[in-house]
Amino acid sequence: MKTDYLIVGSGLSALVFGALMAKSGKKVQILEAHEYPGGFGHTFTLAKKYKFNAQLHYVWDCGEGYTVNRVLKQLGLDKEVTFERYNPDGFDHMRMPGYSLDIPSEPEKLIQRLSTLFPEHTDNIHRFISEVQKVSQGLKILSPPIISTELFKHFGVALKTLRYLNSTLQDVFDKFKLPQAAQTLLALQWVDFLLPPNQLSFYAWVILFTGYQQGAFYPTKHFEHVINSLVKVITENNGELLLNHEVTNFIVAGKTVNGVIATDKITHQSHEFTGDTIICNIDPKKAAQMIGIEKFSRTVRNKLNYDYSPSNYMAYCVVKDIDLRDYGFGKWNTFHIENQDLNQTFAQMYEKNDFSHPSFAITTPTLLTSEERDCPEDCQIIEFLTVANYNYFNNLQQRDKKAYRQKKDEIFDRIIDIVEKYYIPNFRKHLVFKVTGSPTTNERFCWCPNGNSYGSNLTPQNMGIGRLNHQTSLNHFYFCNASSGYPGFAPTFWTGANLYQKLSGDMLLAKG
């Protein structure tokens, strides 16, 4: 049976779009190749008692009146899907030998803390943080839909913001002459982008950094509840989610996409699925290659010529007979680096596959909510995240699986050596379960080309006016994905909701 909206993939932006359309009375059908919905937001269970989320750790834009809250209210989920706020006095703990900085929500407090660490650079620090706040305001003015009265009212701020269109974070650090250690402390949540300052778009850093300052959150009932709640809205409004259905081709007539051919991975049978409108949540470049890149306009083909973001290494761990709160962990994330030069550290790990002096993030989901457990009462979950090179791990896995496993263990052991030295003595004694993931794990379980973690790379080249959006130049066919919007929990909410309002006329995200 033909559906109103046939959605290919069940990543977060697709689930948001599908839930909004289903709630509005449209017939929605979603095809997902994986056994779980949610893309990078999916949750998996190991050893029958430990729950881990694939990639999401903390989120922003969830406060009253912000994007996520608006969407949840529209869906009638704002009382059911709630969030716990990280400690506003220090939601990110930045740590490196000789320096310690807790990032607070208040910009003035951040200036004070940095000035205490670097008293000779107080003026430059103040100017830099003030500039970040102005650019944040300018990006909001310049984000669609652009309101002409607001643009005219704040024209100076918007113009100043546009001057940074092609700037990296490093460019702006250099402009304000911040000391090296201050740069590293401010950029130490690089793991949220998997890029160092000399490659990362200043815009991308400002959006995320100031977004978390306005409120860093974690779901009260973990991310699995968020995903399941969106799916429930879809199915309770006559929608359908078919798991284990891999799309192998698109049904195209001329410039019109009418449907897809998908294989049921359980029965191995192929079926045709059609819809009045096809929403593509799988990687746009991959979809375009399946359809035939020549069918797209030159403008869209140019926008599809993006680089993928780097991938990552994850270690999911369970500890017992220990309370991580006694060791400095709580409602915050911890970011560690051995070397003050973050650009150099990144290059060592990503380009040389050398993790002897790594930088990594530590997150403790068990400590972020007491509403629902992600493991039994007598244990806690702690996770470690850093960058990893897809080509290196893919070649290693195909050539020598033993060497592949050894490299994963080598990275884990080096991280834990540092954890035992600086944070939790005898950590290994309390470790009762661990599993590690590499870029090929991402590719296998999240269906992301090259194991990419964020779709298109968050460099200035990919963050400008030429960035891909929902438009495909084909009839009844739209992109709805991190690469055709923006990556991360809140941005994918925005991407799905933005496409919904464009196709429905319901201005859910209208400014005002």
Short mmCIF file of C-alpha atoms in Angstrom, two decimals, residues 18-337:
data_model
loop_
_atom_site.label_atom_id
_atom_site.label_comp_id
_atom_site.label_asym_id
_atom_site.label_seq_id
_atom_site.Cartn_x
_atom_site.Cartn_y
_atom_site.Cartn_z
CA GLY A 18 8.03 10.89 11.10
CA ALA A 19 6.53 11.48 14.55
CA LEU A 20 5.47 15.04 13.66
CA MET A 21 3.90 13.94 10.37
CA ALA A 22 2.16 10.95 11.95
CA LYS A 23 0.81 13.15 14.74
CA SER A 24 -0.56 15.55 12.12
CA GLY A 25 -2.56 12.73 10.51
CA LYS A 26 -0.24 11.63 7.70
CA LYS A 27 0.50 8.00 6.94
CA VAL A 28 4.16 7.27 7.70
CA GLN A 29 6.25 4.19 6.97
CA ILE A 30 9.90 3.85 8.03
CA LEU A 31 12.43 1.28 6.81
CA GLU A 32 15.49 0.59 8.98
CA ALA A 33 18.35 -1.79 8.12
CA HIS A 34 19.42 -2.24 11.74
CA GLU A 35 17.66 -4.28 14.42
CA TYR A 36 17.28 -1.13 16.55
CA PRO A 37 15.84 2.27 15.60
CA GLY A 38 17.64 5.51 16.34
CA GLY A 39 20.84 5.48 14.29
CA PHE A 40 23.66 6.81 16.46
CA GLY A 41 21.03 7.34 19.15
CA HIS A 42 20.18 3.65 19.49
CA THR A 43 20.73 1.72 22.71
CA PHE A 44 22.01 -1.85 22.89
CA THR A 45 22.13 -4.37 25.74
CA LEU A 46 25.11 -6.61 26.46
CA ALA A 47 25.46 -9.50 28.93
CA LYS A 48 21.67 -9.19 29.34
CA LYS A 49 22.02 -6.46 31.98
CA TYR A 50 24.19 -3.56 30.76
CA LYS A 51 22.71 -0.87 28.50
CA PHE A 52 24.89 1.39 26.39
CA ASN A 53 24.02 4.14 23.95
CA ALA A 54 25.86 3.98 20.65
CA GLN A 55 27.15 7.56 20.52
CA LEU A 56 25.06 10.15 22.38
CA HIS A 57 26.43 11.44 25.67
CA TYR A 58 24.99 14.82 26.55
CA VAL A 59 22.67 17.22 24.76
CA TRP A 60 21.68 20.88 24.58
CA ASP A 61 18.75 23.02 23.36
CA CYS A 62 16.39 21.11 25.68
CA GLY A 63 15.25 23.90 28.00
CA GLU A 64 11.77 25.42 28.06
CA GLY A 65 11.01 27.02 24.69
CA TYR A 66 14.07 25.61 22.94
CA THR A 67 14.01 23.33 19.88
CA VAL A 68 13.80 19.94 21.58
CA ASN A 69 11.19 21.18 24.04
CA ARG A 70 9.05 22.67 21.23
CA VAL A 71 9.08 19.41 19.31
CA LEU A 72 8.23 17.33 22.38
CA LYS A 73 5.34 19.67 23.24
CA GLN A 74 3.99 19.35 19.70
CA LEU A 75 4.09 15.57 20.12
CA GLY A 76 2.57 15.61 23.62
CA LEU A 77 5.79 14.16 25.04
CA ASP A 78 7.19 17.09 27.05
CA LYS A 79 5.96 15.64 30.36
CA GLU A 80 7.00 12.09 29.44
CA VAL A 81 10.43 12.82 27.95
CA THR A 82 12.31 15.01 30.40
CA PHE A 83 15.95 15.91 30.98
CA GLU A 84 18.36 16.31 33.88
CA ARG A 85 20.65 19.30 33.72
CA TYR A 86 24.38 18.93 34.14
CA ASN A 87 26.03 20.99 36.84
CA PRO A 88 25.84 24.60 35.52
CA ASP A 89 28.90 25.52 37.58
CA GLY A 90 30.97 23.02 35.59
CA PHE A 91 29.32 20.86 32.93
CA ASP A 92 32.64 20.07 31.22
CA HIS A 93 35.75 19.37 33.29
CA MET A 94 38.90 20.08 31.28
CA ARG A 95 42.03 18.38 32.61
CA MET A 96 45.68 18.35 31.57
CA PRO A 97 48.88 18.15 33.62
CA GLY A 98 49.32 21.47 35.40
CA TYR A 99 45.86 22.83 34.54
CA SER A 100 42.26 22.25 35.55
CA LEU A 101 39.23 24.17 34.28
CA ASP A 102 35.53 23.52 34.88
CA ILE A 103 33.45 25.18 32.13
CA PRO A 104 30.52 27.08 33.72
CA SER A 105 27.31 28.26 32.12
CA GLU A 106 27.99 31.93 32.94
CA PRO A 107 30.39 33.58 30.47
CA GLU A 108 31.61 36.03 33.13
CA LYS A 109 32.48 33.18 35.45
CA LEU A 110 34.40 31.50 32.63
CA ILE A 111 36.36 34.72 32.07
CA GLN A 112 37.18 34.86 35.78
CA ARG A 113 38.42 31.26 35.87
CA LEU A 114 40.57 31.65 32.77
CA SER A 115 41.95 34.96 34.05
CA THR A 116 42.97 33.29 37.32
CA LEU A 117 44.88 30.67 35.34
CA PHE A 118 46.36 33.18 32.88
CA PRO A 119 46.44 36.57 34.63
CA GLU A 120 48.74 38.17 32.04
CA HIS A 121 46.16 37.49 29.31
CA THR A 122 43.00 38.74 31.04
CA ASP A 123 42.18 41.38 28.42
CA ASN A 124 42.54 38.96 25.50
CA ILE A 125 40.49 36.32 27.30
CA HIS A 126 37.71 38.84 27.97
CA ARG A 127 37.72 40.00 24.34
CA PHE A 128 37.63 36.43 23.04
CA ILE A 129 34.73 35.28 25.23
CA SER A 130 32.80 38.47 24.43
CA GLU A 131 33.35 37.85 20.72
CA VAL A 132 32.08 34.28 21.09
CA GLN A 133 28.85 35.56 22.64
CA LYS A 134 28.36 38.12 19.85
CA VAL A 135 28.98 35.53 17.12
CA SER A 136 26.53 33.20 18.84
CA GLN A 137 23.91 35.94 18.69
CA GLY A 138 24.76 36.64 15.05
CA LEU A 139 24.41 32.98 14.07
CA LYS A 140 20.92 32.93 15.58
CA ILE A 141 19.98 36.00 13.54
CA LEU A 142 21.41 34.44 10.37
CA SER A 143 19.82 31.02 10.88
CA PRO A 144 16.73 30.30 8.78
CA PRO A 145 14.15 31.64 8.62
CA ILE A 146 15.91 35.03 8.55
CA ILE A 147 13.65 37.79 9.87
CA SER A 148 14.43 41.06 8.07
CA THR A 149 13.54 43.29 11.03
CA GLU A 150 15.88 41.37 13.33
CA LEU A 151 18.63 41.41 10.70
CA PHE A 152 18.30 45.18 10.28
CA LYS A 153 18.17 45.73 14.05
CA HIS A 154 21.36 43.70 14.64
CA PHE A 155 23.07 44.31 11.30
CA GLY A 156 26.47 45.06 12.89
CA VAL A 157 26.48 41.80 14.83
CA ALA A 158 25.40 39.83 11.75
CA LEU A 159 28.10 41.46 9.61
CA LYS A 160 30.79 40.71 12.21
CA THR A 161 29.59 37.10 12.34
CA LEU A 162 29.84 36.71 8.56
CA ARG A 163 33.51 37.70 8.71
CA TYR A 164 34.21 34.35 10.38
CA LEU A 165 32.55 32.31 7.62
CA ASN A 166 35.83 30.70 6.53
CA SER A 167 37.56 30.75 9.93
CA THR A 168 38.73 27.78 11.95
CA LEU A 169 38.73 27.89 15.72
CA GLN A 170 42.52 28.15 15.55
CA ASP A 171 42.26 31.25 13.36
CA VAL A 172 40.24 33.00 16.06
CA PHE A 173 42.47 31.78 18.88
CA ASP A 174 45.39 33.34 16.98
CA LYS A 175 43.50 36.57 16.33
CA PHE A 176 42.95 37.08 20.05
CA LYS A 177 46.44 35.84 20.95
CA LEU A 178 45.29 33.35 23.58
CA PRO A 179 48.08 31.37 25.27
CA GLN A 180 48.48 27.77 24.12
CA ALA A 181 47.24 26.22 27.35
CA ALA A 182 44.11 28.40 27.34
CA GLN A 183 43.38 27.40 23.74
CA THR A 184 43.61 23.72 24.62
CA LEU A 185 41.38 24.05 27.69
CA LEU A 186 38.71 25.86 25.67
CA ALA A 187 38.88 23.38 22.80
CA LEU A 188 39.25 20.24 24.90
CA GLN A 189 35.73 19.06 24.14
CA TRP A 190 37.10 18.49 20.61
CA VAL A 191 35.74 14.94 20.92
CA ASP A 192 32.26 16.44 20.36
CA PHE A 193 33.44 17.31 16.82
CA LEU A 194 36.33 14.87 16.31
CA LEU A 195 38.34 17.77 14.91
CA PRO A 196 41.20 19.85 16.34
CA PRO A 197 41.15 23.68 16.40
CA ASN A 198 43.14 24.07 13.18
CA GLN A 199 40.46 22.18 11.22
CA LEU A 200 37.23 22.89 13.11
CA SER A 201 34.81 25.53 11.86
CA PHE A 202 34.62 28.43 14.32
CA TYR A 203 30.87 28.51 13.68
CA ALA A 204 30.49 24.86 14.67
CA TRP A 205 32.47 25.40 17.88
CA VAL A 206 30.51 28.53 18.84
CA ILE A 207 27.13 26.84 18.27
CA LEU A 208 27.99 23.86 20.43
CA PHE A 209 29.99 25.66 23.12
CA THR A 210 27.37 28.35 23.75
CA GLY A 211 24.56 25.83 23.34
CA TYR A 212 25.94 23.80 26.23
CA GLN A 213 26.49 26.98 28.25
CA GLN A 214 22.75 27.65 27.98
CA GLY A 215 22.13 24.19 29.36
CA ALA A 216 23.76 20.76 29.09
CA PHE A 217 21.32 17.91 29.65
CA TYR A 218 20.89 14.15 29.87
CA PRO A 219 17.55 12.31 29.42
CA THR A 220 15.89 11.41 32.75
CA LYS A 221 15.19 7.88 31.49
CA HIS A 222 18.24 7.59 29.22
CA PHE A 223 18.31 7.92 25.43
CA GLU A 224 16.50 4.65 24.78
CA HIS A 225 13.35 6.19 26.25
CA VAL A 226 13.62 9.19 23.91
CA ILE A 227 13.89 6.95 20.85
CA ASN A 228 11.12 4.60 21.99
CA SER A 229 8.81 7.55 22.73
CA LEU A 230 9.20 8.93 19.20
CA VAL A 231 8.59 5.47 17.74
CA LYS A 232 5.49 5.11 19.93
CA VAL A 233 4.01 8.34 18.54
CA ILE A 234 4.52 7.02 15.03
CA THR A 235 3.00 3.58 15.63
CA GLU A 236 0.10 4.91 17.73
CA ASN A 237 -0.83 7.25 14.87
CA ASN A 238 -1.11 4.47 12.27
CA GLY A 239 2.52 4.67 11.23
CA GLU A 240 4.82 1.70 10.72
CA LEU A 241 8.47 1.01 11.49
CA LEU A 242 10.01 -2.00 9.75
CA LEU A 243 13.35 -3.05 11.23
CA ASN A 244 15.91 -5.29 9.49
CA HIS A 245 14.88 -3.87 6.10
CA GLU A 246 17.90 -2.79 4.06
CA VAL A 247 17.22 -0.49 1.11
CA THR A 248 19.13 -1.80 -1.89
CA ASN A 249 17.82 0.52 -4.61
CA PHE A 250 15.54 3.42 -5.37
CA ILE A 251 12.60 3.32 -7.77
CA VAL A 252 13.08 6.30 -10.07
CA ALA A 253 11.19 7.46 -13.15
CA GLY A 254 12.87 10.38 -14.85
CA LYS A 255 13.32 13.06 -12.19
CA THR A 256 10.84 11.51 -9.76
CA VAL A 257 11.62 9.11 -6.92
CA ASN A 258 8.61 6.87 -6.31
CA GLY A 259 9.90 4.36 -3.80
CA VAL A 260 12.58 1.87 -2.87
CA ILE A 261 13.44 -1.80 -3.04
CA ALA A 262 14.35 -3.23 0.34
CA THR A 263 15.52 -6.66 1.45
CA ASP A 264 14.16 -8.21 4.62
CA LYS A 265 17.34 -9.32 6.38
CA ILE A 266 15.48 -12.06 8.26
CA THR A 267 13.67 -13.72 5.32
CA HIS A 268 16.10 -12.45 2.64
CA GLN A 269 13.14 -11.52 0.46
CA SER A 270 13.01 -8.24 -1.45
CA HIS A 271 9.95 -6.00 -1.60
CA GLU A 272 8.95 -2.72 -3.21
CA PHE A 273 7.81 0.16 -1.02
CA THR A 274 6.28 3.31 -2.47
CA GLY A 275 5.16 6.66 -1.13
CA ASP A 276 3.84 10.02 -2.28
CA THR A 277 7.00 11.56 -0.79
CA ILE A 278 10.30 9.83 -0.06
CA ILE A 279 12.39 11.06 2.88
CA CYS A 280 16.03 9.96 2.80
CA ASN A 281 17.66 9.57 6.19
CA ILE A 282 20.57 7.48 4.93
CA ASP A 283 23.79 9.22 3.93
CA PRO A 284 22.93 11.62 1.05
CA LYS A 285 26.08 10.84 -0.92
CA LYS A 286 25.43 7.10 -0.67
CA ALA A 287 21.78 7.57 -1.70
CA ALA A 288 22.77 9.77 -4.64
CA GLN A 289 25.16 7.08 -5.87
CA MET A 290 22.38 4.48 -5.65
CA ILE A 291 19.98 6.72 -7.57
CA GLY A 292 22.54 7.94 -10.09
CA ILE A 293 24.47 11.11 -9.34
CA GLU A 294 23.81 12.39 -12.87
CA LYS A 295 20.11 12.72 -12.09
CA PHE A 296 20.78 15.53 -9.61
CA SER A 297 21.28 19.17 -10.53
CA ARG A 298 24.80 20.58 -10.72
CA THR A 299 24.15 22.64 -7.59
CA VAL A 300 23.16 19.59 -5.57
CA ARG A 301 26.04 17.54 -6.99
CA ASN A 302 28.46 20.23 -5.79
CA LYS A 303 26.90 20.17 -2.31
CA LEU A 304 27.14 16.38 -2.25
CA ASN A 305 30.89 16.63 -2.75
CA TYR A 306 31.59 16.76 0.98
CA ASP A 307 34.23 15.00 3.04
CA TYR A 308 33.08 12.66 5.79
CA SER A 309 33.84 13.48 9.38
CA PRO A 310 36.46 11.41 11.19
CA SER A 311 35.36 8.40 13.14
CA ASN A 312 35.92 7.38 16.74
CA TYR A 313 37.02 4.74 19.21
CA MET A 314 34.70 3.88 22.12
CA ALA A 315 35.21 1.84 25.27
CA TYR A 316 32.04 0.90 27.16
CA CYS A 317 32.90 -0.22 30.69
CA VAL A 318 31.17 -1.45 33.85
CA VAL A 319 32.78 -1.10 37.27
CA LYS A 320 31.77 -2.70 40.57
CA ASP A 321 32.53 -2.17 44.28
CA ILE A 322 33.34 1.47 43.64
CA ASP A 323 31.43 4.75 43.57
CA LEU A 324 32.75 6.98 40.79
CA ARG A 325 31.47 10.05 42.65
CA ASP A 326 34.25 9.48 45.18
CA TYR A 327 36.77 10.04 42.38
CA GLY A 328 35.59 13.36 40.99
CA PHE A 329 32.86 12.20 38.63
CA GLY A 330 29.24 13.34 38.63
CA LYS A 331 26.87 15.49 36.57
CA TRP A 332 29.55 16.52 34.11
CA ASN A 333 31.91 15.13 31.48
CA THR A 334 35.66 14.97 31.85
CA PHE A 335 38.11 15.69 29.02
CA HIS A 336 41.78 14.77 29.33
CA ILE A 337 44.92 15.59 27.36
#
